[in-house]
Amino acid sequence: MSILKKTVMDYIKESQTIYIATHIRPDGDAIGSAFALCLALKDMNKDVHVIMPSYSSRFSFLKELNEAKDKVNEAEYDLLICTDCSDIARVSIEQEDIAKAKNIIAFDHHKFSSINATAMLVDEKCPAVCQLLYKFLIDNSIKISKEMATYLYMGIMTDTGSFNYERTTAETYRIAYELVSLGADFVTVCKKINDTVKECKAKLMAYVLNNMEVYLDGKVRMAVATKELLDSLGVEKEDAEGMTNYLRMIEGTMLAAYIREEENGKFKVSLRSEGQIDSAVIASSFGGGGHIRAAGFNTNDVEDTKKQIITKVEEVLNFESNRNS
Ligand code: 5GP
Ligand code: MN
């Protein structure tokens, strides 16, 4: 007798009360995948909510975000769906609420996952979870509304650097075409996400660029934003990120690190790479993770972390030059 393994869709179909969670400090792909899925499941008459205790106000133009919940109401529920989150410690839902789920499924595009899911749909080659989710919805003949198309488009646009990073493929453009055909509001998404910046954040950018630290002849660039600085500029915690790319795009940079102090006195490190240095490997050595070009971790000791990052980059460069000589 053969026992057929249940699919992600089987778990969705047999569940009624569903919560969707994504990673803390959600980005466009996290918010896009969580809310596109929520709208799809509502159309399937599921009792479904997104758990998202906080998010940057730049996403406030998306009206469904008002309905996001902080906590699970029930003592028990059928299904938890995690999107765009590979690390159980970074899911935007409390551990006690995770434990109330009968089953857990995950939609992801990270290489490794510490989420103990009952079933998963993971493709690390996919540039955005929203691309993977689009295919899942099409494969299951689920109608994609204009609102869902806008969320999916936003996730693909943000995680591909507006269709430019190397995991972007012709298929990504085709899916973007399909989403625009379905009515995705790409004009508003681009205007709000790529083309508008708060004044306090513009001042933070100026600080980061004026105070960057340059190492290894410009191959490594770093900047530190303390809580005192962020408070003095009036930057909220959800808006304090997104600075690493400005360091990364400076000519000759192989690895950029932006380090910012969080509410709890710990420091969050965001790494960005040009592709030669694997930032996920560096982040993993500090207990974090991510992708080759974008990764992150937490630390208590900024000076020691900076030294270690420089040493790790030197090791990679020496290894490469020995290999090529
Ligand atoms: P960001 O620099 O935008 O905060 O994060 C970039 C990427 O690195 C994220 O998409 C995520 O995959 C990963 N990442 C950031 N911080 C952490 C962390 O603390 N732990 C893990 N496992 N991954 C992280
Ligand atoms: Mn993503």
Tab-separated table of N, CA and C in Angstrom, residues 116-279:
chain	number	residue	atom	x	y	z
A	116	ASN	N	10.297	23.911	11.845
A	116	ASN	CA	9.915	22.502	11.849
A	116	ASN	C	8.531	22.355	11.209
A	117	ALA	N	8.493	22.508	9.881
A	117	ALA	CA	7.208	22.546	9.191
A	117	ALA	C	6.706	21.151	8.846
A	118	THR	N	5.386	21.004	8.825
A	118	THR	CA	4.771	19.737	8.441
A	118	THR	C	4.949	19.532	6.931
A	119	ALA	N	4.844	20.621	6.175
A	119	ALA	CA	5.081	20.570	4.726
A	119	ALA	C	5.650	21.914	4.297
A	120	MET	N	6.444	21.879	3.230
A	120	MET	CA	7.117	23.124	2.806
A	120	MET	C	7.086	23.283	1.306
A	121	LEU	N	7.076	24.510	0.851
A	121	LEU	CA	7.289	24.803	-0.558
A	121	LEU	C	8.475	25.754	-0.588
A	122	VAL	N	9.638	25.198	-0.909
A	122	VAL	CA	10.865	25.998	-0.834
A	122	VAL	C	11.609	25.911	-2.152
A	123	ASP	N	12.056	27.059	-2.653
A	123	ASP	CA	12.892	27.070	-3.856
A	123	ASP	C	13.926	28.172	-3.679
A	124	GLU	N	15.141	27.759	-3.371
A	124	GLU	CA	16.162	28.785	-3.077
A	124	GLU	C	16.592	29.541	-4.333
A	125	LYS	N	16.256	28.997	-5.518
A	125	LYS	CA	16.609	29.710	-6.758
A	125	LYS	C	15.627	30.839	-7.049
A	126	CYS	N	14.473	30.773	-6.410
A	126	CYS	CA	13.425	31.756	-6.679
A	126	CYS	C	13.830	33.119	-6.083
A	127	PRO	N	13.758	34.196	-6.863
A	127	PRO	CA	14.233	35.481	-6.341
A	127	PRO	C	13.351	36.077	-5.247
A	128	ALA	N	12.100	35.647	-5.169
A	128	ALA	CA	11.192	36.191	-4.152
A	128	ALA	C	10.165	35.124	-3.792
A	129	VAL	N	9.746	35.105	-2.549
A	129	VAL	CA	8.677	34.172	-2.167
A	129	VAL	C	7.416	34.501	-2.968
A	130	CYS	N	7.219	35.779	-3.276
A	130	CYS	CA	6.023	36.168	-4.042
A	130	CYS	C	5.999	35.514	-5.424
A	131	GLN	N	7.166	35.264	-6.018
A	131	GLN	CA	7.203	34.576	-7.315
A	131	GLN	C	6.773	33.114	-7.142
A	132	LEU	N	7.299	32.498	-6.086
A	132	LEU	CA	6.957	31.102	-5.777
A	132	LEU	C	5.451	30.982	-5.473
A	133	LEU	N	4.954	31.978	-4.759
A	133	LEU	CA	3.543	31.967	-4.369
A	133	LEU	C	2.636	32.172	-5.595
A	134	TYR	N	3.070	33.047	-6.500
A	134	TYR	CA	2.300	33.261	-7.735
A	134	TYR	C	2.111	31.919	-8.446
A	135	LYS	N	3.223	31.165	-8.582
A	135	LYS	CA	3.144	29.882	-9.292
A	135	LYS	C	2.246	28.898	-8.553
A	136	PHE	N	2.338	28.917	-7.222
A	136	PHE	CA	1.496	28.038	-6.404
A	136	PHE	C	0.011	28.362	-6.645
A	137	LEU	N	-0.330	29.637	-6.669
A	137	LEU	CA	-1.735	30.041	-6.852
A	137	LEU	C	-2.218	29.639	-8.249
A	138	ILE	N	-1.372	29.877	-9.257
A	138	ILE	CA	-1.747	29.513	-10.638
A	138	ILE	C	-1.906	27.992	-10.752
A	139	ASP	N	-0.926	27.250	-10.210
A	139	ASP	CA	-0.974	25.778	-10.294
A	139	ASP	C	-2.235	25.219	-9.639
A	140	ASN	N	-2.745	25.944	-8.638
A	140	ASN	CA	-3.931	25.459	-7.934
A	140	ASN	C	-5.207	26.165	-8.384
A	141	SER	N	-5.117	26.827	-9.533
A	141	SER	CA	-6.275	27.500	-10.148
A	141	SER	C	-6.968	28.469	-9.196
A	142	ILE	N	-6.170	29.180	-8.404
A	142	ILE	CA	-6.746	30.184	-7.498
A	142	ILE	C	-6.706	31.535	-8.192
A	143	LYS	N	-7.841	32.191	-8.220
A	143	LYS	CA	-7.951	33.464	-8.943
A	143	LYS	C	-7.128	34.546	-8.229
A	144	ILE	N	-6.356	35.292	-9.007
A	144	ILE	CA	-5.534	36.363	-8.429
A	144	ILE	C	-6.227	37.700	-8.695
A	145	SER	N	-6.662	38.338	-7.601
A	145	SER	CA	-7.358	39.620	-7.731
A	145	SER	C	-6.336	40.741	-7.976
A	146	LYS	N	-6.859	41.925	-8.273
A	146	LYS	CA	-6.012	43.104	-8.480
A	146	LYS	C	-5.177	43.387	-7.218
A	147	GLU	N	-5.825	43.270	-6.048
A	147	GLU	CA	-5.126	43.548	-4.782
A	147	GLU	C	-4.022	42.506	-4.547
A	148	MET	N	-4.354	41.231	-4.795
A	148	MET	CA	-3.343	40.182	-4.624
A	148	MET	C	-2.177	40.409	-5.587
A	149	ALA	N	-2.501	40.796	-6.820
A	149	ALA	CA	-1.456	41.047	-7.831
A	149	ALA	C	-0.527	42.170	-7.369
A	150	THR	N	-1.094	43.184	-6.727
A	150	THR	CA	-0.264	44.307	-6.249
A	150	THR	C	0.704	43.829	-5.164
A	151	TYR	N	0.204	43.013	-4.220
A	151	TYR	CA	1.096	42.479	-3.178
A	151	TYR	C	2.199	41.606	-3.783
A	152	LEU	N	1.814	40.728	-4.721
A	152	LEU	CA	2.807	39.822	-5.311
A	152	LEU	C	3.847	40.619	-6.100
A	153	TYR	N	3.369	41.616	-6.840
A	153	TYR	CA	4.280	42.457	-7.614
A	153	TYR	C	5.270	43.161	-6.669
A	154	MET	N	4.745	43.689	-5.565
A	154	MET	CA	5.616	44.417	-4.624
A	154	MET	C	6.736	43.500	-4.112
A	155	GLY	N	6.387	42.264	-3.751
A	155	GLY	CA	7.395	41.337	-3.224
A	155	GLY	C	8.465	41.016	-4.244
A	156	ILE	N	8.025	40.830	-5.499
A	156	ILE	CA	9.002	40.493	-6.546
A	156	ILE	C	9.867	41.725	-6.832
A	157	MET	N	9.233	42.884	-6.931
A	157	MET	CA	9.995	44.104	-7.224
A	157	MET	C	11.050	44.377	-6.147
A	158	THR	N	10.666	44.241	-4.886
A	158	THR	CA	11.614	44.601	-3.818
A	158	THR	C	12.738	43.569	-3.685
A	159	ASP	N	12.418	42.279	-3.749
A	159	ASP	CA	13.465	41.266	-3.551
A	159	ASP	C	14.386	41.110	-4.764
A	160	THR	N	13.980	41.605	-5.926
A	160	THR	CA	14.865	41.511	-7.104
A	160	THR	C	15.581	42.833	-7.365
A	161	GLY	N	15.459	43.813	-6.444
A	161	GLY	CA	16.056	45.121	-6.714
A	161	GLY	C	15.493	45.674	-8.016
A	162	SER	N	14.164	45.709	-8.098
A	162	SER	CA	13.455	46.167	-9.310
A	162	SER	C	13.902	45.395	-10.556
A	163	PHE	N	13.897	44.068	-10.434
A	163	PHE	CA	14.151	43.160	-11.563
A	163	PHE	C	15.591	43.223	-12.067
A	164	ASN	N	16.525	43.447	-11.145
A	164	ASN	CA	17.919	43.586	-11.572
A	164	ASN	C	18.885	42.586	-10.944
A	165	TYR	N	18.568	42.030	-9.769
A	165	TYR	CA	19.527	41.121	-9.141
A	165	TYR	C	19.580	39.813	-9.923
A	166	GLU	N	20.695	39.059	-9.688
A	166	GLU	CA	20.948	37.960	-10.626
A	166	GLU	C	19.989	36.771	-10.529
A	167	ARG	N	19.272	36.618	-9.422
A	167	ARG	CA	18.298	35.512	-9.410
A	167	ARG	C	17.071	35.836	-10.266
A	168	THR	N	16.969	37.087	-10.731
A	168	THR	CA	15.879	37.466	-11.646
A	168	THR	C	16.060	36.708	-12.962
A	169	THR	N	14.976	36.152	-13.480
A	169	THR	CA	15.071	35.439	-14.763
A	169	THR	C	13.992	35.985	-15.702
A	170	ALA	N	14.011	35.456	-16.931
A	170	ALA	CA	12.973	35.850	-17.891
A	170	ALA	C	11.588	35.514	-17.318
A	171	GLU	N	11.531	34.416	-16.551
A	171	GLU	CA	10.254	34.025	-15.965
A	171	GLU	C	9.751	35.086	-14.981
A	172	THR	N	10.694	35.718	-14.275
A	172	THR	CA	10.312	36.779	-13.332
A	172	THR	C	9.628	37.919	-14.087
A	173	TYR	N	10.218	38.284	-15.222
A	173	TYR	CA	9.619	39.355	-16.039
A	173	TYR	C	8.255	38.925	-16.580
A	174	ARG	N	8.173	37.642	-16.962
A	174	ARG	CA	6.874	37.159	-17.486
A	174	ARG	C	5.810	37.230	-16.384
A	175	ILE	N	6.198	36.834	-15.170
A	175	ILE	CA	5.240	36.871	-14.066
A	175	ILE	C	4.857	38.321	-13.762
A	176	ALA	N	5.840	39.222	-13.841
A	176	ALA	CA	5.527	40.646	-13.623
A	176	ALA	C	4.524	41.119	-14.688
A	177	TYR	N	4.734	40.675	-15.909
A	177	TYR	CA	3.805	41.005	-17.002
A	177	TYR	C	2.396	40.497	-16.670
A	178	GLU	N	2.330	39.245	-16.189
A	178	GLU	CA	1.023	38.669	-15.848
A	178	GLU	C	0.372	39.479	-14.718
A	179	LEU	N	1.178	39.848	-13.730
A	179	LEU	CA	0.631	40.583	-12.577
A	179	LEU	C	0.143	41.969	-12.993
A	180	VAL	N	0.903	42.620	-13.863
A	180	VAL	CA	0.458	43.935	-14.366
A	180	VAL	C	-0.828	43.744	-15.184
A	181	SER	N	-0.877	42.672	-15.959
A	181	SER	CA	-2.103	42.393	-16.741
A	181	SER	C	-3.308	42.173	-15.816
A	182	LEU	N	-3.031	41.622	-14.621
A	182	LEU	CA	-4.119	41.375	-13.658
A	182	LEU	C	-4.493	42.645	-12.883
A	183	GLY	N	-3.763	43.725	-13.139
A	183	GLY	CA	-4.129	45.008	-12.523
A	183	GLY	C	-3.227	45.463	-11.387
A	184	ALA	N	-2.058	44.817	-11.211
A	184	ALA	CA	-1.149	45.239	-10.126
A	184	ALA	C	-0.845	46.734	-10.261
A	185	ASP	N	-0.951	47.436	-9.144
A	185	ASP	CA	-0.745	48.888	-9.157
A	185	ASP	C	0.755	49.187	-9.009
A	186	PHE	N	1.499	48.935	-10.101
A	186	PHE	CA	2.958	49.076	-10.039
A	186	PHE	C	3.391	50.530	-9.869
A	187	VAL	N	2.564	51.464	-10.318
A	187	VAL	CA	2.928	52.886	-10.208
A	187	VAL	C	3.007	53.284	-8.726
A	188	THR	N	1.952	52.938	-7.970
A	188	THR	CA	1.936	53.306	-6.543
A	188	THR	C	3.020	52.555	-5.780
A	189	VAL	N	3.178	51.268	-6.077
A	189	VAL	CA	4.184	50.476	-5.362
A	189	VAL	C	5.564	51.098	-5.565
A	190	CYS	N	5.901	51.433	-6.805
A	190	CYS	CA	7.226	52.007	-7.072
A	190	CYS	C	7.365	53.370	-6.394
A	191	LYS	N	6.309	54.192	-6.522
A	191	LYS	CA	6.358	55.537	-5.933
A	191	LYS	C	6.585	55.465	-4.415
A	192	LYS	N	5.803	54.613	-3.736
A	192	LYS	CA	5.864	54.550	-2.269
A	192	LYS	C	7.120	53.850	-1.755
A	193	ILE	N	7.535	52.806	-2.469
A	193	ILE	CA	8.635	51.997	-1.934
A	193	ILE	C	10.005	52.451	-2.449
A	194	ASN	N	10.102	52.759	-3.733
A	194	ASN	CA	11.417	53.087	-4.297
A	194	ASN	C	11.674	54.579	-4.411
A	195	ASP	N	10.625	55.361	-4.448
A	195	ASP	CA	10.800	56.740	-4.911
A	195	ASP	C	10.386	57.787	-3.874
A	196	THR	N	10.183	57.360	-2.640
A	196	THR	CA	9.829	58.311	-1.585
A	196	THR	C	10.667	57.989	-0.358
A	197	VAL	N	11.225	59.015	0.269
A	197	VAL	CA	11.989	58.774	1.494
A	197	VAL	C	11.616	59.835	2.528
A	198	LYS	N	11.489	59.392	3.775
A	198	LYS	CA	11.180	60.362	4.838
A	198	LYS	C	12.407	61.245	5.074
A	199	GLU	N	12.155	62.464	5.519
A	199	GLU	CA	13.273	63.384	5.723
A	199	GLU	C	14.272	62.824	6.745
A	200	CYS	N	13.753	62.222	7.823
A	200	CYS	CA	14.671	61.705	8.851
A	200	CYS	C	15.553	60.587	8.285
A	201	LYS	N	14.997	59.825	7.354
A	201	LYS	CA	15.773	58.744	6.771
A	201	LYS	C	16.825	59.295	5.798
A	202	ALA	N	16.475	60.352	5.102
A	202	ALA	CA	17.448	61.008	4.215
A	202	ALA	C	18.624	61.515	5.050
A	203	LYS	N	18.326	62.012	6.259
A	203	LYS	CA	19.406	62.504	7.134
A	203	LYS	C	20.257	61.335	7.647
A	204	LEU	N	19.597	60.191	7.879
A	204	LEU	CA	20.349	59.011	8.300
A	204	LEU	C	21.298	58.560	7.174
A	205	MET	N	20.805	58.597	5.941
A	205	MET	CA	21.649	58.256	4.779
A	205	MET	C	22.872	59.156	4.742
A	206	ALA	N	22.630	60.465	4.931
A	206	ALA	CA	23.736	61.430	4.888
A	206	ALA	C	24.749	61.093	5.983
A	207	TYR	N	24.247	60.744	7.175
A	207	TYR	CA	25.146	60.394	8.288
A	207	TYR	C	25.976	59.170	7.919
A	208	VAL	N	25.283	58.141	7.418
A	208	VAL	CA	25.955	56.872	7.103
A	208	VAL	C	27.063	57.107	6.073
A	209	LEU	N	26.777	57.899	5.049
A	209	LEU	CA	27.781	58.119	4.003
A	209	LEU	C	28.920	59.018	4.490
A	210	ASN	N	28.601	59.968	5.349
A	210	ASN	CA	29.642	60.861	5.861
A	210	ASN	C	30.526	60.185	6.895
A	211	ASN	N	29.991	59.167	7.563
A	211	ASN	CA	30.726	58.553	8.670
A	211	ASN	C	31.133	57.112	8.405
A	212	MET	N	31.102	56.700	7.155
A	212	MET	CA	31.441	55.298	6.881
A	212	MET	C	32.916	55.040	7.177
A	213	GLU	N	33.157	53.793	7.583
A	213	GLU	CA	34.530	53.376	7.856
A	213	GLU	C	34.988	52.533	6.672
A	214	VAL	N	36.203	52.816	6.200
A	214	VAL	CA	36.693	52.161	4.975
A	214	VAL	C	37.865	51.244	5.328
A	215	TYR	N	37.776	49.988	4.954
A	215	TYR	CA	38.825	49.017	5.249
A	215	TYR	C	39.260	48.312	3.968
A	216	LEU	N	40.441	47.709	4.020
A	216	LEU	CA	40.999	46.913	2.912
A	216	LEU	C	40.872	47.671	1.576
A	217	ASP	N	41.366	48.878	1.566
A	217	ASP	CA	41.353	49.719	0.348
A	217	ASP	C	39.958	49.884	-0.244
A	218	GLY	N	38.964	49.928	0.600
A	218	GLY	CA	37.602	50.166	0.106
A	218	GLY	C	36.841	48.905	-0.255
A	219	LYS	N	37.485	47.749	-0.030
A	219	LYS	CA	36.753	46.503	-0.337
A	219	LYS	C	35.673	46.252	0.711
A	220	VAL	N	35.922	46.755	1.913
A	220	VAL	CA	34.930	46.616	2.991
A	220	VAL	C	34.554	48.013	3.491
A	221	ARG	N	33.273	48.266	3.587
A	221	ARG	CA	32.796	49.549	4.121
A	221	ARG	C	31.761	49.276	5.201
A	222	MET	N	31.866	50.031	6.292
A	222	MET	CA	30.934	49.810	7.400
A	222	MET	C	30.439	51.148	7.931
A	223	ALA	N	29.289	51.107	8.579
A	223	ALA	CA	28.784	52.285	9.281
A	223	ALA	C	27.995	51.817	10.497
A	224	VAL	N	28.066	52.617	11.559
A	224	VAL	CA	27.361	52.271	12.796
A	224	VAL	C	26.365	53.384	13.128
A	225	ALA	N	25.133	53.007	13.416
A	225	ALA	CA	24.129	53.985	13.866
A	225	ALA	C	23.714	53.612	15.279
A	226	THR	N	24.037	54.468	16.235
A	226	THR	CA	23.663	54.180	17.627
A	226	THR	C	22.199	54.565	17.848
A	227	LYS	N	21.668	54.081	18.938
A	227	LYS	CA	20.282	54.397	19.304
A	227	LYS	C	20.139	55.908	19.529
A	228	GLU	N	21.183	56.487	20.131
A	228	GLU	CA	21.181	57.926	20.394
A	228	GLU	C	21.049	58.707	19.083
A	229	LEU	N	21.806	58.277	18.069
A	229	LEU	CA	21.744	58.952	16.760
A	229	LEU	C	20.344	58.791	16.155
A	230	LEU	N	19.847	57.538	16.161
A	230	LEU	CA	18.533	57.271	15.544
A	230	LEU	C	17.445	58.083	16.239
A	231	ASP	N	17.524	58.154	17.582
A	231	ASP	CA	16.534	58.941	18.336
A	231	ASP	C	16.659	60.424	17.993
A	232	SER	N	17.888	60.900	17.890
A	232	SER	CA	18.066	62.340	17.638
A	232	SER	C	17.553	62.714	16.240
A	233	LEU	N	17.614	61.766	15.296
A	233	LEU	CA	17.097	62.054	13.951
A	233	LEU	C	15.590	61.799	13.859
A	234	GLY	N	15.051	61.139	14.889
A	234	GLY	CA	13.620	60.815	14.876
A	234	GLY	C	13.293	59.620	13.981
A	235	VAL	N	14.268	58.717	13.836
A	235	VAL	CA	14.056	57.533	12.987
A	235	VAL	C	13.462	56.413	13.841
A	236	GLU	N	12.306	55.896	13.423
A	236	GLU	CA	11.687	54.784	14.166
A	236	GLU	C	12.410	53.488	13.847
A	237	LYS	N	12.255	52.493	14.741
A	237	LYS	CA	13.039	51.265	14.558
A	237	LYS	C	12.746	50.562	13.222
A	238	GLU	N	11.504	50.622	12.758
A	238	GLU	CA	11.161	49.957	11.505
A	238	GLU	C	11.742	50.687	10.289
A	239	ASP	N	12.201	51.925	10.507
A	239	ASP	CA	12.750	52.707	9.389
A	239	ASP	C	14.265	52.832	9.437
A	240	ALA	N	14.868	52.197	10.455
A	240	ALA	CA	16.306	52.417	10.666
A	240	ALA	C	17.163	51.567	9.743
A	241	GLU	N	16.521	50.696	8.943
A	241	GLU	CA	17.312	49.811	8.102
A	241	GLU	C	17.419	50.347	6.675
A	242	GLY	N	17.924	49.488	5.787
A	242	GLY	CA	17.985	49.872	4.369
A	242	GLY	C	19.157	50.765	4.023
A	243	MET	N	20.135	50.868	4.914
A	243	MET	CA	21.276	51.753	4.668
A	243	MET	C	22.439	51.025	3.984
A	244	THR	N	22.442	49.691	4.105
A	244	THR	CA	23.628	48.938	3.670
A	244	THR	C	23.890	49.076	2.180
A	245	ASN	N	22.808	49.172	1.399
A	245	ASN	CA	22.991	49.257	-0.055
A	245	ASN	C	23.764	50.490	-0.476
A	246	TYR	N	23.614	51.588	0.276
A	246	TYR	CA	24.346	52.807	-0.114
A	246	TYR	C	25.850	52.614	0.046
A	247	LEU	N	26.247	51.787	1.019
A	247	LEU	CA	27.669	51.481	1.184
A	247	LEU	C	28.106	50.481	0.116
A	248	ARG	N	27.261	49.517	-0.152
A	248	ARG	CA	27.578	48.461	-1.113
A	248	ARG	C	27.771	49.015	-2.525
A	249	MET	N	27.010	50.051	-2.877
A	249	MET	CA	27.055	50.514	-4.269
A	249	MET	C	28.281	51.394	-4.565
A	250	ILE	N	29.047	51.726	-3.534
A	250	ILE	CA	30.246	52.543	-3.776
A	250	ILE	C	31.286	51.676	-4.503
A	251	GLU	N	31.858	52.246	-5.548
A	251	GLU	CA	32.780	51.505	-6.418
A	251	GLU	C	33.851	50.774	-5.612
A	252	GLY	N	34.095	49.523	-5.939
A	252	GLY	CA	35.166	48.752	-5.298
A	252	GLY	C	34.740	48.004	-4.048
A	253	THR	N	33.544	48.289	-3.532
A	253	THR	CA	33.091	47.613	-2.308
A	253	THR	C	32.749	46.153	-2.606
A	254	MET	N	33.324	45.251	-1.818
A	254	MET	CA	32.957	43.838	-1.960
A	254	MET	C	31.985	43.424	-0.875
A	255	LEU	N	32.131	44.039	0.299
A	255	LEU	CA	31.206	43.728	1.386
A	255	LEU	C	30.895	45.004	2.171
A	256	ALA	N	29.625	45.241	2.409
A	256	ALA	CA	29.200	46.397	3.209
A	256	ALA	C	28.492	45.895	4.456
A	257	ALA	N	28.757	46.558	5.562
A	257	ALA	CA	28.083	46.196	6.820
A	257	ALA	C	27.512	47.459	7.451
A	258	TYR	N	26.256	47.410	7.741
A	258	TYR	CA	25.595	48.519	8.444
A	258	TYR	C	25.139	47.967	9.787
A	259	ILE	N	25.595	48.621	10.845
A	259	ILE	CA	25.363	48.099	12.198
A	259	ILE	C	24.523	49.114	12.956
A	260	ARG	N	23.375	48.664	13.452
A	260	ARG	CA	22.570	49.651	14.186
A	260	ARG	C	22.112	49.100	15.524
A	261	GLU	N	22.061	50.017	16.481
A	261	GLU	CA	21.709	49.625	17.842
A	261	GLU	C	20.191	49.493	17.933
A	262	GLU	N	19.747	48.427	18.580
A	262	GLU	CA	18.306	48.214	18.707
A	262	GLU	C	17.833	48.671	20.084
A	263	GLU	N	16.537	48.557	20.295
A	263	GLU	CA	15.928	49.007	21.566
A	263	GLU	C	16.568	48.342	22.781
A	264	ASN	N	16.921	47.047	22.610
A	264	ASN	CA	17.419	46.261	23.745
A	264	ASN	C	18.917	46.439	23.979
A	265	GLY	N	19.538	47.378	23.284
A	265	GLY	CA	20.971	47.602	23.470
A	265	GLY	C	21.835	46.654	22.655
A	266	LYS	N	21.192	45.674	21.993
A	266	LYS	CA	21.946	44.791	21.103
A	266	LYS	C	22.111	45.483	19.757
A	267	PHE	N	22.952	44.905	18.916
A	267	PHE	CA	23.183	45.516	17.611
A	267	PHE	C	22.789	44.560	16.490
A	268	LYS	N	22.146	45.128	15.470
A	268	LYS	CA	21.750	44.337	14.299
A	268	LYS	C	22.739	44.654	13.177
A	269	VAL	N	23.268	43.635	12.570
A	269	VAL	CA	24.227	43.836	11.478
A	269	VAL	C	23.583	43.396	10.168
A	270	SER	N	23.580	44.299	9.189
A	270	SER	CA	23.083	43.970	7.846
A	270	SER	C	24.263	43.916	6.907
A	271	LEU	N	24.406	42.804	6.207
A	271	LEU	CA	25.519	42.664	5.264
A	271	LEU	C	24.999	42.687	3.834
A	272	ARG	N	25.757	43.315	2.939
A	272	ARG	CA	25.450	43.262	1.504
A	272	ARG	C	26.754	43.000	0.776
A	273	SER	N	26.684	42.119	-0.245
A	273	SER	CA	27.890	41.760	-0.970
A	273	SER	C	27.680	41.952	-2.460
A	274	GLU	N	28.795	42.108	-3.162
A	274	GLU	CA	28.739	42.208	-4.624
A	274	GLU	C	28.590	40.830	-5.261
A	275	GLY	N	28.713	39.776	-4.467
A	275	GLY	CA	28.526	38.427	-5.003
A	275	GLY	C	29.736	37.532	-4.824
A	276	GLN	N	30.939	38.137	-4.737
A	276	GLN	CA	32.145	37.318	-4.592
A	276	GLN	C	32.295	36.807	-3.158
A	277	ILE	N	31.997	37.659	-2.209
A	277	ILE	CA	32.022	37.265	-0.798
A	277	ILE	C	30.608	36.783	-0.452
A	278	ASP	N	30.519	35.593	0.147
A	278	ASP	CA	29.196	35.066	0.508
A	278	ASP	C	28.795	35.645	1.876
A	279	SER	N	27.885	36.622	1.857
A	279	SER	CA	27.538	37.260	3.131
A	279	SER	C	26.766	36.310	4.050
